[in-house]
Amino acid sequence: MGKIGKTYGILGWMKIFSFTENQEKIFDYKPWFILKEKKMEKIQPKAWKNYKNNFIFCVKNISDASEAKKLTNLNIFINRNILPKLPHDEYYWNDIISCNVFNTQKKYLGKVINLIRTQYNDIIVIEYLSKKKYKKIIIPFIDQKIIQNVNIKTKTIIVNWNENEQ
């Protein structure tokens, strides 16, 4: 759902990077969990506010920068069952991670490993094995023009893309 950034001030406030479509919505989904020392740990945001086109927040039971700094760069997770149900043809970005990607000629291009949000259009990052080395392809996520079909049940994506386009 998001990622904890660097500390802000001496009272334990931290920057936050929200991966939700409406970035402020991250504060509606609770509880939050972080993966700390290979264990999921629950954290409770106490307060948050807008700050320079981003957000800062503080966590219950953390009141100084040295404690807050231990959370820097940790990802924020939530229980999936608290997300709203989507209509039939819609999906969450997380649903397409690990999807197998094929072009319209049925050639396997690789597996989705990441998504990148940009100002103009989102991008899927695909990884594939070539000559015993992992390589990456980035493809703009432009619905109907490049992304032809996304099937979450079969974990497949069909794209109008040739290897030579990268």
mmCIF file of C-alpha atoms in Angstrom:
data_model
loop_
_atom_site.group_PDB
_atom_site.id
_atom_site.type_symbol
_atom_site.label_atom_id
_atom_site.label_comp_id
_atom_site.label_asym_id
_atom_site.label_seq_id
_atom_site.Cartn_x
_atom_site.Cartn_y
_atom_site.Cartn_z
ATOM 1 C CA MET A 1 0.000 0.000 0.000
ATOM 2 C CA GLY A 2 2.891 2.330 0.651
ATOM 3 C CA LYS A 3 6.405 2.851 1.872
ATOM 4 C CA ILE A 4 7.794 4.713 4.855
ATOM 5 C CA GLY A 5 10.256 7.443 3.974
ATOM 6 C CA LYS A 6 12.810 9.326 6.005
ATOM 7 C CA THR A 7 12.071 10.976 9.307
ATOM 8 C CA TYR A 8 10.778 14.507 9.561
ATOM 9 C CA GLY A 9 11.689 16.532 12.643
ATOM 10 C CA ILE A 10 12.607 15.279 16.099
ATOM 11 C CA LEU A 11 9.199 14.066 17.292
ATOM 12 C CA GLY A 12 9.056 10.841 15.282
ATOM 13 C CA TRP A 13 7.150 12.028 12.198
ATOM 14 C CA MET A 14 7.987 10.295 8.906
ATOM 15 C CA LYS A 15 7.347 10.851 5.230
ATOM 16 C CA ILE A 16 5.106 8.330 3.535
ATOM 17 C CA PHE A 17 4.816 7.253 -0.097
ATOM 18 C CA SER A 18 1.305 6.061 -0.881
ATOM 19 C CA PHE A 19 0.759 3.573 -3.700
ATOM 20 C CA THR A 20 -3.008 4.034 -3.669
ATOM 21 C CA GLU A 21 -4.642 5.684 -6.675
ATOM 22 C CA ASN A 22 -5.940 8.501 -4.481
ATOM 23 C CA GLN A 23 -2.845 8.883 -2.303
ATOM 24 C CA GLU A 24 -4.723 10.162 0.742
ATOM 25 C CA LYS A 25 -6.794 6.943 0.823
ATOM 26 C CA ILE A 26 -3.894 5.026 2.395
ATOM 27 C CA PHE A 27 -4.972 6.483 5.728
ATOM 28 C CA ASP A 28 -8.434 4.897 5.348
ATOM 29 C CA TYR A 29 -7.061 1.348 5.264
ATOM 30 C CA LYS A 30 -6.165 0.006 8.688
ATOM 31 C CA PRO A 31 -4.499 -1.777 10.356
ATOM 32 C CA TRP A 32 -1.075 -1.378 8.763
ATOM 33 C CA PHE A 33 1.644 -3.994 8.899
ATOM 34 C CA ILE A 34 5.378 -3.782 8.233
ATOM 35 C CA LEU A 35 7.891 -6.571 7.649
ATOM 36 C CA LYS A 36 10.552 -6.052 10.288
ATOM 37 C CA GLU A 37 13.269 -8.623 10.949
ATOM 38 C CA LYS A 38 11.362 -11.249 8.920
ATOM 39 C CA LYS A 39 8.196 -10.808 11.012
ATOM 40 C CA MET A 40 5.001 -8.941 10.244
ATOM 41 C CA GLU A 41 4.440 -6.257 12.842
ATOM 42 C CA LYS A 42 1.327 -4.152 13.293
ATOM 43 C CA ILE A 43 1.737 -0.368 13.442
ATOM 44 C CA GLN A 44 -0.917 2.222 14.208
ATOM 45 C CA PRO A 45 -0.753 5.615 12.539
ATOM 46 C CA LYS A 46 -1.632 8.220 15.158
ATOM 47 C CA ALA A 47 -1.816 11.346 13.000
ATOM 48 C CA TRP A 48 -1.015 12.545 9.491
ATOM 49 C CA LYS A 49 -0.977 15.769 7.502
ATOM 50 C CA ASN A 50 -0.196 17.184 4.067
ATOM 51 C CA TYR A 51 3.338 18.433 3.692
ATOM 52 C CA LYS A 52 4.831 19.864 0.454
ATOM 53 C CA ASN A 53 2.649 17.810 -1.954
ATOM 54 C CA ASN A 54 3.248 14.657 0.115
ATOM 55 C CA PHE A 55 2.241 13.375 3.510
ATOM 56 C CA ILE A 56 3.923 12.968 6.851
ATOM 57 C CA PHE A 57 2.609 10.823 9.665
ATOM 58 C CA CYS A 58 3.439 9.604 13.136
ATOM 59 C CA VAL A 59 2.917 6.203 14.716
ATOM 60 C CA LYS A 60 1.436 5.420 18.112
ATOM 61 C CA ASN A 61 4.211 4.654 20.648
ATOM 62 C CA ILE A 62 6.946 6.360 18.596
ATOM 63 C CA SER A 63 7.813 9.852 19.776
ATOM 64 C CA ASP A 64 11.375 10.528 18.645
ATOM 65 C CA ALA A 65 13.344 10.528 15.404
ATOM 66 C CA SER A 66 15.739 7.736 16.415
ATOM 67 C CA GLU A 67 12.869 5.258 16.895
ATOM 68 C CA ALA A 68 11.123 6.441 13.733
ATOM 69 C CA LYS A 69 14.317 6.083 11.717
ATOM 70 C CA LYS A 70 14.182 2.292 12.269
ATOM 71 C CA LEU A 71 11.084 2.212 10.027
ATOM 72 C CA THR A 72 12.661 4.073 7.086
ATOM 73 C CA ASN A 73 12.227 2.279 3.738
ATOM 74 C CA LEU A 74 9.869 -0.369 5.127
ATOM 75 C CA ASN A 75 6.820 -1.266 3.035
ATOM 76 C CA ILE A 76 3.328 -0.858 4.428
ATOM 77 C CA PHE A 77 0.955 -3.798 3.991
ATOM 78 C CA ILE A 78 -2.744 -4.248 4.748
ATOM 79 C CA ASN A 79 -5.098 -7.214 4.813
ATOM 80 C CA ARG A 80 -6.488 -7.578 1.314
ATOM 81 C CA ASN A 81 -9.992 -8.287 2.599
ATOM 82 C CA ILE A 82 -10.415 -4.655 3.725
ATOM 83 C CA LEU A 83 -10.145 -3.395 0.138
ATOM 84 C CA PRO A 84 -13.421 -2.645 -1.646
ATOM 85 C CA LYS A 85 -14.718 -5.303 -4.034
ATOM 86 C CA LEU A 86 -14.188 -4.326 -7.647
ATOM 87 C CA PRO A 87 -16.495 -4.762 -10.640
ATOM 88 C CA HIS A 88 -15.940 -7.850 -12.803
ATOM 89 C CA ASP A 89 -13.454 -6.392 -15.315
ATOM 90 C CA GLU A 90 -11.418 -4.367 -12.819
ATOM 91 C CA TYR A 91 -8.437 -5.384 -10.711
ATOM 92 C CA TYR A 92 -5.891 -4.010 -8.303
ATOM 93 C CA TRP A 93 -2.345 -3.379 -9.500
ATOM 94 C CA ASN A 94 -1.114 -6.023 -7.100
ATOM 95 C CA ASP A 95 -3.230 -8.586 -8.974
ATOM 96 C CA ILE A 96 -1.076 -8.306 -12.094
ATOM 97 C CA ILE A 97 2.241 -8.945 -10.334
ATOM 98 C CA SER A 98 3.370 -12.450 -11.396
ATOM 99 C CA CYS A 99 1.106 -12.485 -14.466
ATOM 100 C CA ASN A 100 2.640 -14.145 -17.522
ATOM 101 C CA VAL A 101 2.853 -11.779 -20.470
ATOM 102 C CA PHE A 102 2.412 -12.859 -24.103
ATOM 103 C CA ASN A 103 2.378 -10.730 -27.225
ATOM 104 C CA THR A 104 -0.431 -10.918 -29.775
ATOM 105 C CA GLN A 105 1.619 -13.489 -31.736
ATOM 106 C CA LYS A 106 1.452 -15.740 -28.601
ATOM 107 C CA LYS A 107 5.176 -15.365 -27.850
ATOM 108 C CA TYR A 108 5.985 -15.499 -24.138
ATOM 109 C CA LEU A 109 7.644 -12.231 -23.060
ATOM 110 C CA GLY A 110 8.081 -12.870 -19.330
ATOM 111 C CA LYS A 111 6.492 -12.333 -15.929
ATOM 112 C CA VAL A 112 5.354 -9.021 -14.425
ATOM 113 C CA ILE A 113 7.638 -8.127 -11.518
ATOM 114 C CA ASN A 114 6.781 -4.480 -10.935
ATOM 115 C CA LEU A 115 4.668 -1.494 -11.938
ATOM 116 C CA ILE A 116 5.903 2.045 -12.259
ATOM 117 C CA ARG A 117 3.581 5.026 -12.070
ATOM 118 C CA THR A 118 4.581 7.926 -14.326
ATOM 119 C CA GLN A 119 3.027 11.265 -15.148
ATOM 120 C CA TYR A 120 1.760 10.143 -18.557
ATOM 121 C CA ASN A 121 1.026 6.418 -18.246
ATOM 122 C CA ASP A 122 1.852 3.517 -15.997
ATOM 123 C CA ILE A 123 4.500 0.983 -16.988
ATOM 124 C CA ILE A 124 4.737 -2.744 -16.345
ATOM 125 C CA VAL A 125 8.168 -4.245 -15.756
ATOM 126 C CA ILE A 126 8.559 -7.764 -17.127
ATOM 127 C CA GLU A 127 11.433 -10.108 -16.361
ATOM 128 C CA TYR A 128 12.530 -13.010 -18.531
ATOM 129 C CA LEU A 129 15.464 -15.428 -18.720
ATOM 130 C CA SER A 130 17.748 -15.101 -21.742
ATOM 131 C CA LYS A 131 21.038 -16.987 -22.105
ATOM 132 C CA LYS A 132 21.100 -17.768 -18.371
ATOM 133 C CA LYS A 133 20.675 -14.075 -17.468
ATOM 134 C CA TYR A 134 17.566 -12.297 -16.256
ATOM 135 C CA LYS A 135 16.600 -9.342 -18.420
ATOM 136 C CA LYS A 136 13.810 -6.807 -18.177
ATOM 137 C CA ILE A 137 11.337 -5.324 -20.614
ATOM 138 C CA ILE A 138 9.323 -2.224 -19.795
ATOM 139 C CA ILE A 139 5.985 -1.801 -21.526
ATOM 140 C CA PRO A 140 3.629 1.196 -21.244
ATOM 141 C CA PHE A 141 0.322 0.213 -19.654
ATOM 142 C CA ILE A 142 -1.942 1.779 -22.274
ATOM 143 C CA ASP A 143 -5.262 -0.042 -22.225
ATOM 144 C CA GLN A 144 -6.605 -1.279 -25.589
ATOM 145 C CA LYS A 145 -3.671 0.171 -27.556
ATOM 146 C CA ILE A 146 -0.848 -1.903 -26.004
ATOM 147 C CA ILE A 147 -2.522 -3.889 -23.227
ATOM 148 C CA GLN A 148 -5.007 -6.048 -25.120
ATOM 149 C CA ASN A 149 -6.263 -8.289 -22.322
ATOM 150 C CA VAL A 150 -5.691 -8.856 -18.615
ATOM 151 C CA ASN A 151 -7.025 -12.114 -17.183
ATOM 152 C CA ILE A 152 -6.510 -12.238 -13.435
ATOM 153 C CA LYS A 153 -7.958 -15.771 -13.121
ATOM 154 C CA THR A 154 -5.394 -17.273 -15.527
ATOM 155 C CA LYS A 155 -2.689 -14.737 -14.531
ATOM 156 C CA THR A 156 -2.077 -13.780 -18.178
ATOM 157 C CA ILE A 157 -1.706 -10.486 -19.997
ATOM 158 C CA ILE A 158 -1.783 -10.115 -23.785
ATOM 159 C CA VAL A 159 0.115 -7.132 -25.198
ATOM 160 C CA ASN A 160 0.494 -5.606 -28.629
ATOM 161 C CA TRP A 161 4.288 -5.530 -28.382
ATOM 162 C CA ASN A 162 7.244 -6.816 -30.337
ATOM 163 C CA GLU A 163 10.626 -7.535 -28.761
ATOM 164 C CA ASN A 164 12.259 -5.011 -31.100
ATOM 165 C CA GLU A 165 10.172 -2.121 -29.743
ATOM 166 C CA GLN A 166 12.316 -1.698 -26.642
#
